[in-house]
Amino acid sequence: MLNARDILETITMIQDEHLDVRTITMGISLLDCCHSDIDTMCMRVYDKITRYAKDLVATGEQIEKELGIPIINKRISVTPAAMILASCDNRDAVKLAKTLEMAAVTCGVNFLGGFSALVQKGFGPGDKELIEAIPEALSETEHICSSVNIGSTKTGINMDAVAMMGHVVKKSAELTADRSCIGPAKLVVFCNAPEDNPFMAGAFHGAGEPDCVINVGVSGPGVVRAALAKAGDCDLTAVADLIKKTAFKITRMGQLVASEASRRLGVPFGIVDLSLAPTPAIGDSVAHILEEMGLESCGCHGTTAALALLNDAVKKGGVMASSHVGGLSGAFIPVTEDAGMIDAARCGSLSITKLEAMTAVCSVGLDMINIPGDTPPEVISAIIADEAAIGMVNSKTTAVRVIPAIGKKVGDELSFGGLLGSGPIMPVSTYSPAKFISRGGRIPAPMQSLKN
């Protein structure tokens, strides 16, 4: 039962501590849109998306107004586009991307995710065509996000796909160099990609999902930090307990919004993703939570341990608050999207090697990291391979979203604006992994895969 204290606490969280629902994401299956003719298929895709999602934005705005809970983004995720592209005689992936863009604009959503391919064990029909089209597709669209799953604990890592993705990321940056290299900021390379992730740029609607579903992503780094600041000098057991209680409250809000959106849209409720998703706004930072625990600067020794505590406590608190938790769920560490991470990268306390260690215990991976524009494609591929190996061996999702800042060098700044933020160009190792990447083949699945 709600009481006055609970209501006032929630109001404070929203007004002063940046509590919000980061996204309502409608997942839509496009499997029944398949057709051998690309034009017919594109027409079916546009019609289905606009029919299902026509009221998504208006419903989100109505819930936001009635409940007083900020809902920052309304988004759509669709079946990995390579799956439906496979049915076409003419596999024009860019035409499909432009169709998805038109649908996104018509529905008024912030982003549409699912220009994706799942190639963890090899390439099927449509996969290579889609991957090769990613740079052009992201250059010629504004709202489309792309992802490629190149590995999993069950299958190992497809190193041929990894080698391809280094070139795709680099070309995406080159084609959008006049727009702050925004292309690769809309592209995620996954290992163990979840099928129900509501967060961009990695969202897609998995083949095992219903025809249409509502997934919600909550956020509240500022709330967690404020709670820790009020707690004072308690021990780490008490810190973990406090984070659990705070995550419970945050997730209950997400559950309420998800249930309301599901009811009003007549679409099944899928999951609440309880990830702590930061923004560039001061006071809404995962790095600042870690520093509130006692670190002088995010990235110093002790950061991985503090992040492990935070991630685990968030999951434990959130699971108790929602009937269905999924997606990524934990703590995100996107450098350019987190005010504390930006400061830590600028002062040198946070490096890519330290971020890689942190990804072993957080929700996702190397996220929104600006690297020098002259970084060779094989180095980008090697960064992807390293991160995928962490995910594969640890049976967790990991990902890479790096942005080669064309024409810029270490220490320069690259700014995207909005939630994508800005940040310094971070150094990468200049020693070459080219021979290793060029070997191709597959890194075999680890022993952990044999669980049946």
Short mmCIF file of C-alpha atoms in Angstrom, two decimals:
data_model
loop_
_atom_site.label_atom_id
_atom_site.label_comp_id
_atom_site.label_asym_id
_atom_site.label_seq_id
_atom_site.Cartn_x
_atom_site.Cartn_y
_atom_site.Cartn_z
CA MET A 1 0.00 0.00 0.00
CA LEU A 2 1.30 3.46 -0.95
CA ASN A 3 1.80 6.07 1.75
CA ALA A 4 2.67 9.78 1.67
CA ARG A 5 6.35 9.09 2.28
CA ASP A 6 6.60 6.72 -0.71
CA ILE A 7 4.89 9.26 -2.97
CA LEU A 8 7.13 12.13 -1.85
CA GLU A 9 10.22 9.95 -2.24
CA THR A 10 9.28 9.13 -5.83
CA ILE A 11 8.64 12.81 -6.61
CA THR A 12 12.09 13.67 -5.28
CA MET A 13 13.66 10.92 -7.37
CA ILE A 14 12.05 12.32 -10.53
CA GLN A 15 12.61 16.03 -9.86
CA ASP A 16 16.06 16.02 -8.29
CA GLU A 17 17.72 12.69 -9.07
CA HIS A 18 17.03 12.13 -12.79
CA LEU A 19 14.76 9.10 -12.33
CA ASP A 20 13.06 8.21 -15.61
CA VAL A 21 11.84 5.41 -17.81
CA ARG A 22 14.53 5.47 -20.46
CA THR A 23 12.49 3.73 -23.13
CA ILE A 24 9.28 1.99 -24.07
CA THR A 25 10.26 -0.31 -26.93
CA MET A 26 7.70 -2.14 -29.05
CA GLY A 27 9.08 -5.35 -30.54
CA ILE A 28 7.49 -6.37 -33.84
CA SER A 29 8.04 -9.63 -35.73
CA LEU A 30 8.53 -9.23 -39.47
CA LEU A 31 8.75 -12.93 -40.26
CA ASP A 32 5.35 -12.89 -41.97
CA CYS A 33 6.53 -10.05 -44.24
CA CYS A 34 8.90 -12.29 -46.19
CA HIS A 35 8.53 -12.29 -49.97
CA SER A 36 10.76 -13.07 -52.93
CA ASP A 37 10.16 -9.58 -54.36
CA ILE A 38 11.98 -6.87 -52.39
CA ASP A 39 9.39 -4.18 -53.16
CA THR A 40 6.50 -6.36 -51.99
CA MET A 41 8.40 -7.27 -48.84
CA CYS A 42 9.24 -3.63 -48.09
CA MET A 43 5.59 -2.67 -48.51
CA ARG A 44 4.57 -5.41 -46.05
CA VAL A 45 7.25 -4.30 -43.58
CA TYR A 46 6.13 -0.67 -43.68
CA ASP A 47 2.45 -1.57 -43.36
CA LYS A 48 2.97 -3.89 -40.39
CA ILE A 49 5.23 -1.56 -38.41
CA THR A 50 3.00 1.47 -38.93
CA ARG A 51 -0.13 -0.53 -38.10
CA TYR A 52 1.22 -1.94 -34.85
CA ALA A 53 3.14 1.13 -33.65
CA LYS A 54 0.84 3.93 -34.80
CA ASP A 55 -0.22 4.75 -31.21
CA LEU A 56 3.08 3.97 -29.44
CA VAL A 57 4.35 7.54 -29.09
CA ALA A 58 0.95 9.03 -28.18
CA THR A 59 0.38 6.31 -25.56
CA GLY A 60 3.80 6.88 -24.03
CA GLU A 61 3.18 10.61 -23.83
CA GLN A 62 -0.23 10.04 -22.26
CA ILE A 63 1.20 7.73 -19.58
CA GLU A 64 4.00 10.21 -18.92
CA LYS A 65 1.48 13.03 -18.41
CA GLU A 66 -0.93 11.04 -16.24
CA LEU A 67 1.66 9.39 -13.97
CA GLY A 68 4.17 12.23 -13.91
CA ILE A 69 6.97 9.83 -14.83
CA PRO A 70 9.37 11.00 -17.57
CA ILE A 71 9.52 8.55 -20.49
CA ILE A 72 12.52 9.67 -22.51
CA ASN A 73 12.31 7.47 -25.62
CA LYS A 74 9.70 5.55 -27.57
CA ARG A 75 11.33 3.00 -29.82
CA ILE A 76 10.69 0.02 -32.09
CA SER A 77 12.70 -3.16 -32.49
CA VAL A 78 12.13 -5.62 -35.32
CA THR A 79 13.14 -9.10 -36.41
CA PRO A 80 16.81 -9.16 -37.48
CA ALA A 81 16.56 -7.77 -40.99
CA ALA A 82 18.91 -10.38 -42.46
CA MET A 83 16.32 -13.08 -41.68
CA ILE A 84 13.65 -11.53 -43.88
CA LEU A 85 16.12 -10.32 -46.48
CA ALA A 86 17.01 -13.98 -47.07
CA SER A 87 13.62 -14.56 -48.71
CA CYS A 88 14.29 -12.02 -51.49
CA ASP A 89 15.65 -12.73 -54.95
CA ASN A 90 17.11 -9.22 -54.98
CA ARG A 91 18.63 -8.69 -51.53
CA ASP A 92 18.75 -4.91 -51.52
CA ALA A 93 19.53 -4.31 -47.85
CA VAL A 94 19.78 -0.52 -48.21
CA LYS A 95 16.27 -0.38 -49.68
CA LEU A 96 15.03 -2.31 -46.65
CA ALA A 97 16.85 0.09 -44.31
CA LYS A 98 15.19 3.06 -46.02
CA THR A 99 11.81 1.38 -45.63
CA LEU A 100 12.45 0.92 -41.91
CA GLU A 101 13.45 4.60 -41.75
CA MET A 102 10.17 5.66 -43.36
CA ALA A 103 8.25 3.53 -40.87
CA ALA A 104 10.16 5.04 -37.94
CA VAL A 105 9.45 8.58 -39.15
CA THR A 106 5.77 7.82 -39.70
CA CYS A 107 5.42 6.41 -36.17
CA GLY A 108 7.42 9.29 -34.67
CA VAL A 109 9.81 7.08 -32.67
CA ASN A 110 13.33 8.04 -31.60
CA PHE A 111 15.02 4.94 -33.00
CA LEU A 112 14.22 1.68 -34.76
CA GLY A 113 16.56 -1.22 -34.06
CA GLY A 114 16.92 -4.51 -35.87
CA PHE A 115 18.98 -3.84 -38.99
CA SER A 116 20.82 -6.85 -37.68
CA ALA A 117 22.37 -10.22 -38.44
CA LEU A 118 23.03 -13.21 -36.19
CA VAL A 119 26.18 -14.91 -37.49
CA GLN A 120 27.70 -16.47 -34.38
CA LYS A 121 28.11 -19.84 -36.12
CA GLY A 122 28.36 -18.77 -39.74
CA PHE A 123 26.67 -16.84 -42.52
CA GLY A 124 23.19 -17.70 -43.74
CA PRO A 125 21.35 -16.27 -46.74
CA GLY A 126 21.06 -12.51 -46.42
CA ASP A 127 23.67 -12.13 -43.68
CA LYS A 128 26.65 -10.99 -45.73
CA GLU A 129 24.49 -8.74 -47.88
CA LEU A 130 23.14 -6.99 -44.79
CA ILE A 131 26.51 -6.66 -43.06
CA GLU A 132 28.14 -5.21 -46.17
CA ALA A 133 25.28 -2.70 -46.46
CA ILE A 134 25.52 -1.43 -42.86
CA PRO A 135 27.82 1.56 -43.54
CA GLU A 136 25.64 2.88 -46.38
CA ALA A 137 22.41 2.12 -44.53
CA LEU A 138 23.49 3.98 -41.39
CA SER A 139 24.83 6.87 -43.47
CA GLU A 140 21.55 7.32 -45.36
CA THR A 141 19.16 6.94 -42.43
CA GLU A 142 18.75 8.87 -39.19
CA HIS A 143 16.69 6.59 -36.94
CA ILE A 144 17.97 3.11 -37.86
CA CYS A 145 20.23 1.16 -35.50
CA SER A 146 22.21 -1.93 -36.40
CA SER A 147 23.73 -4.88 -34.56
CA VAL A 148 25.60 -8.05 -35.44
CA ASN A 149 26.00 -11.02 -33.10
CA ILE A 150 29.36 -12.62 -33.87
CA GLY A 151 29.70 -15.09 -30.99
CA SER A 152 28.07 -16.97 -28.15
CA THR A 153 28.97 -19.32 -25.34
CA LYS A 154 27.24 -22.16 -27.20
CA THR A 155 28.89 -21.62 -30.58
CA GLY A 156 32.21 -19.86 -30.03
CA ILE A 157 33.30 -16.79 -32.01
CA ASN A 158 32.93 -16.40 -35.77
CA MET A 159 36.28 -14.77 -36.55
CA ASP A 160 35.40 -14.31 -40.23
CA ALA A 161 32.52 -12.08 -39.09
CA VAL A 162 34.82 -10.34 -36.60
CA ALA A 163 37.24 -9.52 -39.42
CA MET A 164 34.37 -8.12 -41.50
CA MET A 165 33.09 -5.95 -38.67
CA GLY A 166 36.38 -4.09 -38.25
CA HIS A 167 36.01 -2.83 -41.83
CA VAL A 168 32.28 -2.14 -41.40
CA VAL A 169 32.86 0.00 -38.30
CA LYS A 170 35.66 1.95 -39.99
CA LYS A 171 33.67 2.52 -43.19
CA SER A 172 30.62 3.60 -41.19
CA ALA A 173 32.74 6.28 -39.55
CA GLU A 174 34.21 7.43 -42.86
CA LEU A 175 30.80 7.76 -44.53
CA THR A 176 29.52 9.91 -41.66
CA ALA A 177 32.71 11.86 -40.97
CA ASP A 178 30.84 15.09 -41.76
CA ARG A 179 28.31 14.26 -39.01
CA SER A 180 30.67 13.55 -36.10
CA CYS A 181 31.13 9.95 -37.33
CA ILE A 182 27.62 9.12 -36.08
CA GLY A 183 27.40 5.89 -38.11
CA PRO A 184 29.26 3.54 -35.72
CA ALA A 185 27.47 5.16 -32.75
CA LYS A 186 24.37 3.37 -34.09
CA LEU A 187 26.15 0.01 -34.50
CA VAL A 188 26.79 -2.65 -31.85
CA VAL A 189 28.78 -5.88 -32.25
CA PHE A 190 27.55 -8.50 -29.77
CA CYS A 191 28.49 -11.78 -28.16
CA ASN A 192 25.50 -13.54 -26.54
CA ALA A 193 23.04 -10.90 -27.73
CA PRO A 194 19.69 -11.01 -25.84
CA GLU A 195 16.50 -11.26 -27.91
CA ASP A 196 14.48 -8.87 -25.74
CA ASN A 197 16.80 -5.90 -25.18
CA PRO A 198 14.87 -2.58 -25.30
CA PHE A 199 18.00 -0.39 -25.38
CA MET A 200 19.56 1.01 -28.54
CA ALA A 201 21.63 0.60 -30.53
CA GLY A 202 21.53 -3.15 -29.91
CA ALA A 203 17.79 -3.80 -29.76
CA PHE A 204 16.24 -6.38 -32.08
CA HIS A 205 13.13 -8.56 -31.83
CA GLY A 206 14.33 -12.15 -31.46
CA ALA A 207 12.91 -15.07 -33.40
CA GLY A 208 11.64 -16.61 -30.16
CA GLU A 209 9.61 -13.53 -29.23
CA PRO A 210 5.82 -13.06 -29.72
CA ASP A 211 4.44 -11.33 -32.80
CA CYS A 212 4.38 -8.04 -30.89
CA VAL A 213 5.51 -7.17 -27.35
CA ILE A 214 6.20 -4.20 -25.07
CA ASN A 215 9.59 -4.04 -23.32
CA VAL A 216 10.57 -1.23 -20.96
CA GLY A 217 14.02 -0.01 -19.92
CA VAL A 218 14.31 1.92 -16.68
CA SER A 219 17.14 4.11 -15.45
CA GLY A 220 18.21 5.68 -12.20
CA PRO A 221 21.96 6.17 -11.58
CA GLY A 222 21.24 9.51 -9.92
CA VAL A 223 18.80 7.89 -7.50
CA VAL A 224 21.32 5.25 -6.47
CA ARG A 225 24.07 7.83 -5.99
CA ALA A 226 21.80 10.06 -3.89
CA ALA A 227 20.84 7.12 -1.68
CA LEU A 228 24.51 6.28 -1.08
CA ALA A 229 25.34 9.90 -0.30
CA LYS A 230 22.64 9.97 2.38
CA ALA A 231 23.84 6.66 3.86
CA GLY A 232 27.23 8.00 4.89
CA ASP A 233 30.15 5.79 5.95
CA CYS A 234 28.47 2.38 6.08
CA ASP A 235 30.30 -0.84 5.17
CA LEU A 236 30.02 -2.49 1.77
CA THR A 237 27.44 -5.03 2.90
CA ALA A 238 25.18 -2.13 3.84
CA VAL A 239 26.00 -0.43 0.53
CA ALA A 240 24.87 -3.52 -1.39
CA ASP A 241 21.68 -3.72 0.65
CA LEU A 242 20.89 -0.06 0.03
CA ILE A 243 21.43 -0.45 -3.74
CA LYS A 244 19.10 -3.48 -3.77
CA LYS A 245 16.33 -1.52 -2.05
CA THR A 246 16.79 1.42 -4.40
CA ALA A 247 16.79 -0.82 -7.49
CA PHE A 248 13.55 -2.39 -6.25
CA LYS A 249 11.86 1.02 -6.14
CA ILE A 250 13.16 2.00 -9.57
CA THR A 251 12.03 -1.27 -11.15
CA ARG A 252 8.55 -1.07 -9.61
CA MET A 253 8.08 2.18 -11.48
CA GLY A 254 9.17 0.50 -14.70
CA GLN A 255 6.78 -2.37 -14.08
CA LEU A 256 3.91 0.10 -13.65
CA VAL A 257 4.70 1.90 -16.92
CA ALA A 258 5.17 -1.39 -18.79
CA SER A 259 1.84 -2.76 -17.54
CA GLU A 260 0.00 0.43 -18.47
CA ALA A 261 1.56 0.58 -21.94
CA SER A 262 0.76 -3.07 -22.52
CA ARG A 263 -2.87 -2.63 -21.48
CA ARG A 264 -3.49 0.53 -23.48
CA LEU A 265 -1.82 -0.72 -26.65
CA GLY A 266 -3.34 -4.19 -26.41
CA VAL A 267 0.10 -5.76 -26.72
CA PRO A 268 1.63 -8.39 -24.36
CA PHE A 269 4.06 -7.17 -21.69
CA GLY A 270 7.49 -8.64 -22.28
CA ILE A 271 10.18 -7.58 -19.82
CA VAL A 272 11.54 -4.76 -17.72
CA ASP A 273 15.24 -4.18 -18.33
CA LEU A 274 16.47 -2.74 -15.04
CA SER A 275 19.80 -1.47 -16.31
CA LEU A 276 21.24 1.71 -14.84
CA ALA A 277 21.57 3.73 -18.05
CA PRO A 278 23.48 6.99 -17.55
CA THR A 279 23.29 10.27 -19.46
CA PRO A 280 25.77 13.12 -19.93
CA ALA A 281 23.75 15.17 -17.38
CA ILE A 282 25.52 15.90 -14.12
CA GLY A 283 24.09 13.68 -11.38
CA ASP A 284 23.04 10.85 -13.71
CA SER A 285 26.27 8.88 -13.83
CA VAL A 286 27.26 5.28 -13.07
CA ALA A 287 30.86 6.47 -12.60
CA HIS A 288 29.69 8.83 -9.87
CA ILE A 289 28.02 5.93 -8.04
CA LEU A 290 31.37 4.11 -7.99
CA GLU A 291 33.08 7.26 -6.74
CA GLU A 292 30.41 7.67 -4.05
CA MET A 293 31.48 4.23 -2.79
CA GLY A 294 34.94 5.66 -2.12
CA LEU A 295 36.96 5.72 -5.34
CA GLU A 296 38.84 8.93 -6.05
CA SER A 297 38.16 8.56 -9.78
CA CYS A 298 36.44 5.92 -11.87
CA GLY A 299 39.14 3.75 -13.43
CA CYS A 300 41.47 3.62 -10.44
CA HIS A 301 42.26 0.28 -8.80
CA GLY A 302 39.13 -0.99 -7.08
CA THR A 303 36.78 0.11 -9.87
CA THR A 304 36.07 -3.41 -11.11
CA ALA A 305 35.24 -4.63 -7.61
CA ALA A 306 32.93 -1.66 -6.97
CA LEU A 307 31.19 -2.20 -10.32
CA ALA A 308 30.73 -5.92 -9.56
CA LEU A 309 29.00 -5.02 -6.28
CA LEU A 310 26.78 -2.47 -8.03
CA ASN A 311 25.78 -4.75 -10.89
CA ASP A 312 24.90 -7.67 -8.65
CA ALA A 313 22.91 -5.55 -6.19
CA VAL A 314 20.93 -3.91 -9.01
CA LYS A 315 19.96 -7.32 -10.39
CA LYS A 316 18.97 -8.70 -6.98
CA GLY A 317 16.80 -5.70 -6.15
CA GLY A 318 15.20 -5.51 -9.57
CA VAL A 319 14.31 -9.19 -9.86
CA MET A 320 12.13 -8.93 -6.76
CA ALA A 321 10.25 -5.95 -8.22
CA SER A 322 9.09 -7.29 -11.58
CA SER A 323 7.39 -10.44 -12.76
CA HIS A 324 9.53 -10.50 -15.92
CA VAL A 325 13.08 -9.13 -15.95
CA GLY A 326 15.17 -9.46 -19.09
CA GLY A 327 17.23 -7.63 -21.66
CA LEU A 328 20.64 -6.72 -20.27
CA SER A 329 19.74 -5.61 -16.72
CA GLY A 330 22.58 -4.25 -14.60
CA ALA A 331 24.83 -1.24 -15.12
CA PHE A 332 25.89 0.34 -18.40
CA ILE A 333 29.28 2.03 -18.79
CA PRO A 334 29.06 4.01 -22.07
CA VAL A 335 31.90 6.50 -21.93
CA THR A 336 30.49 9.44 -23.90
CA GLU A 337 27.02 9.04 -22.33
CA ASP A 338 28.18 9.26 -18.71
CA ALA A 339 29.40 12.54 -17.21
CA GLY A 340 31.67 10.77 -14.71
CA MET A 341 33.15 8.44 -17.34
CA ILE A 342 33.86 11.43 -19.59
CA ASP A 343 35.74 13.21 -16.80
CA ALA A 344 37.67 10.04 -15.91
CA ALA A 345 38.67 9.48 -19.53
CA ARG A 346 39.76 13.10 -19.90
CA CYS A 347 41.99 13.04 -16.81
CA GLY A 348 43.54 9.69 -17.77
CA SER A 349 42.30 7.55 -14.88
CA LEU A 350 40.06 5.52 -17.22
CA SER A 351 41.61 3.58 -20.10
CA ILE A 352 40.25 1.12 -22.64
CA THR A 353 42.15 -1.72 -20.95
CA LYS A 354 40.50 -0.87 -17.62
CA LEU A 355 37.10 -0.63 -19.32
CA GLU A 356 37.68 -4.09 -20.77
CA ALA A 357 38.27 -5.47 -17.27
CA MET A 358 35.12 -3.74 -16.04
CA THR A 359 33.03 -5.37 -18.79
CA ALA A 360 33.61 -8.76 -17.19
CA VAL A 361 31.29 -7.76 -14.34
CA CYS A 362 28.80 -5.27 -15.85
CA SER A 363 25.83 -5.47 -18.19
CA VAL A 364 27.31 -5.05 -21.60
CA GLY A 365 30.74 -4.04 -22.90
CA LEU A 366 33.00 -1.43 -24.47
CA ASP A 367 30.37 1.17 -25.21
CA MET A 368 30.50 4.59 -26.90
CA ILE A 369 34.29 4.87 -26.91
CA ASN A 370 35.97 7.32 -29.28
CA ILE A 371 39.21 6.02 -30.78
CA PRO A 372 41.70 7.63 -33.21
CA GLY A 373 40.43 7.98 -36.76
CA ASP A 374 43.48 6.26 -38.24
CA THR A 375 42.93 3.05 -36.21
CA PRO A 376 43.31 0.13 -38.68
CA PRO A 377 40.27 -2.14 -39.22
CA GLU A 378 42.14 -5.17 -37.88
CA VAL A 379 42.71 -3.38 -34.55
CA ILE A 380 38.97 -2.70 -34.33
CA SER A 381 38.36 -6.38 -35.11
CA ALA A 382 40.79 -7.39 -32.36
CA ILE A 383 39.00 -5.13 -29.84
CA ILE A 384 35.76 -6.89 -30.83
CA ALA A 385 37.39 -10.34 -30.49
CA ASP A 386 38.77 -9.57 -27.01
CA GLU A 387 35.39 -8.37 -25.79
CA ALA A 388 33.57 -11.32 -27.35
CA ALA A 389 35.96 -13.70 -25.60
CA ILE A 390 35.00 -12.21 -22.22
CA GLY A 391 31.35 -12.76 -23.02
CA MET A 392 31.82 -16.24 -24.41
CA VAL A 393 33.87 -17.58 -21.50
CA ASN A 394 31.75 -15.91 -18.82
CA SER A 395 28.36 -16.82 -20.35
CA LYS A 396 27.28 -13.18 -20.43
CA THR A 397 26.42 -10.53 -22.98
CA THR A 398 29.29 -8.35 -24.11
CA ALA A 399 29.39 -5.83 -26.92
CA VAL A 400 31.54 -3.27 -28.67
CA ARG A 401 30.45 0.16 -29.86
CA VAL A 402 33.56 2.12 -30.76
CA ILE A 403 33.71 5.23 -32.93
CA PRO A 404 36.80 5.85 -35.08
CA ALA A 405 36.94 9.66 -35.04
CA ILE A 406 38.03 10.37 -38.60
CA GLY A 407 40.60 13.17 -38.75
CA LYS A 408 41.08 13.24 -34.99
CA LYS A 409 43.84 11.98 -32.71
CA VAL A 410 44.26 11.06 -29.04
CA GLY A 411 43.22 13.89 -26.77
CA ASP A 412 40.88 15.55 -29.27
CA GLU A 413 37.15 15.62 -28.54
CA LEU A 414 34.21 14.23 -30.50
CA SER A 415 30.67 15.39 -29.74
CA PHE A 416 27.40 13.78 -30.83
CA GLY A 417 24.94 15.83 -28.80
CA GLY A 418 21.86 14.61 -26.97
CA LEU A 419 21.98 11.35 -25.03
CA LEU A 420 25.01 10.18 -27.03
CA GLY A 421 27.07 12.95 -25.43
CA SER A 422 30.73 13.65 -26.15
CA GLY A 423 34.15 12.56 -25.03
CA PRO A 424 37.89 12.47 -25.67
CA ILE A 425 39.62 10.29 -28.23
CA MET A 426 41.11 7.43 -26.19
CA PRO A 427 44.36 5.68 -27.13
CA VAL A 428 44.50 2.11 -28.42
CA SER A 429 47.50 -0.18 -28.73
CA THR A 430 49.39 0.42 -31.97
CA TYR A 431 50.87 -3.10 -32.10
CA SER A 432 49.29 -5.06 -34.93
CA PRO A 433 46.99 -8.09 -34.52
CA ALA A 434 46.58 -8.32 -38.32
CA LYS A 435 47.98 -11.85 -38.75
CA PHE A 436 45.79 -13.21 -35.93
CA ILE A 437 42.63 -11.62 -37.37
CA SER A 438 43.41 -12.74 -40.93
CA ARG A 439 43.48 -16.42 -39.89
CA GLY A 440 39.68 -16.48 -39.84
CA GLY A 441 37.73 -19.58 -38.87
CA ARG A 442 36.02 -19.98 -35.52
CA ILE A 443 37.27 -19.81 -31.96
CA PRO A 444 35.68 -22.99 -30.54
CA ALA A 445 33.03 -22.80 -27.85
CA PRO A 446 34.41 -23.19 -24.30
CA MET A 447 33.71 -26.10 -21.94
CA GLN A 448 30.98 -24.00 -20.30
CA SER A 449 28.88 -24.59 -23.44
CA LEU A 450 28.45 -28.29 -22.60
CA LYS A 451 25.70 -27.87 -20.02
CA ASN A 452 23.07 -30.23 -21.44
#
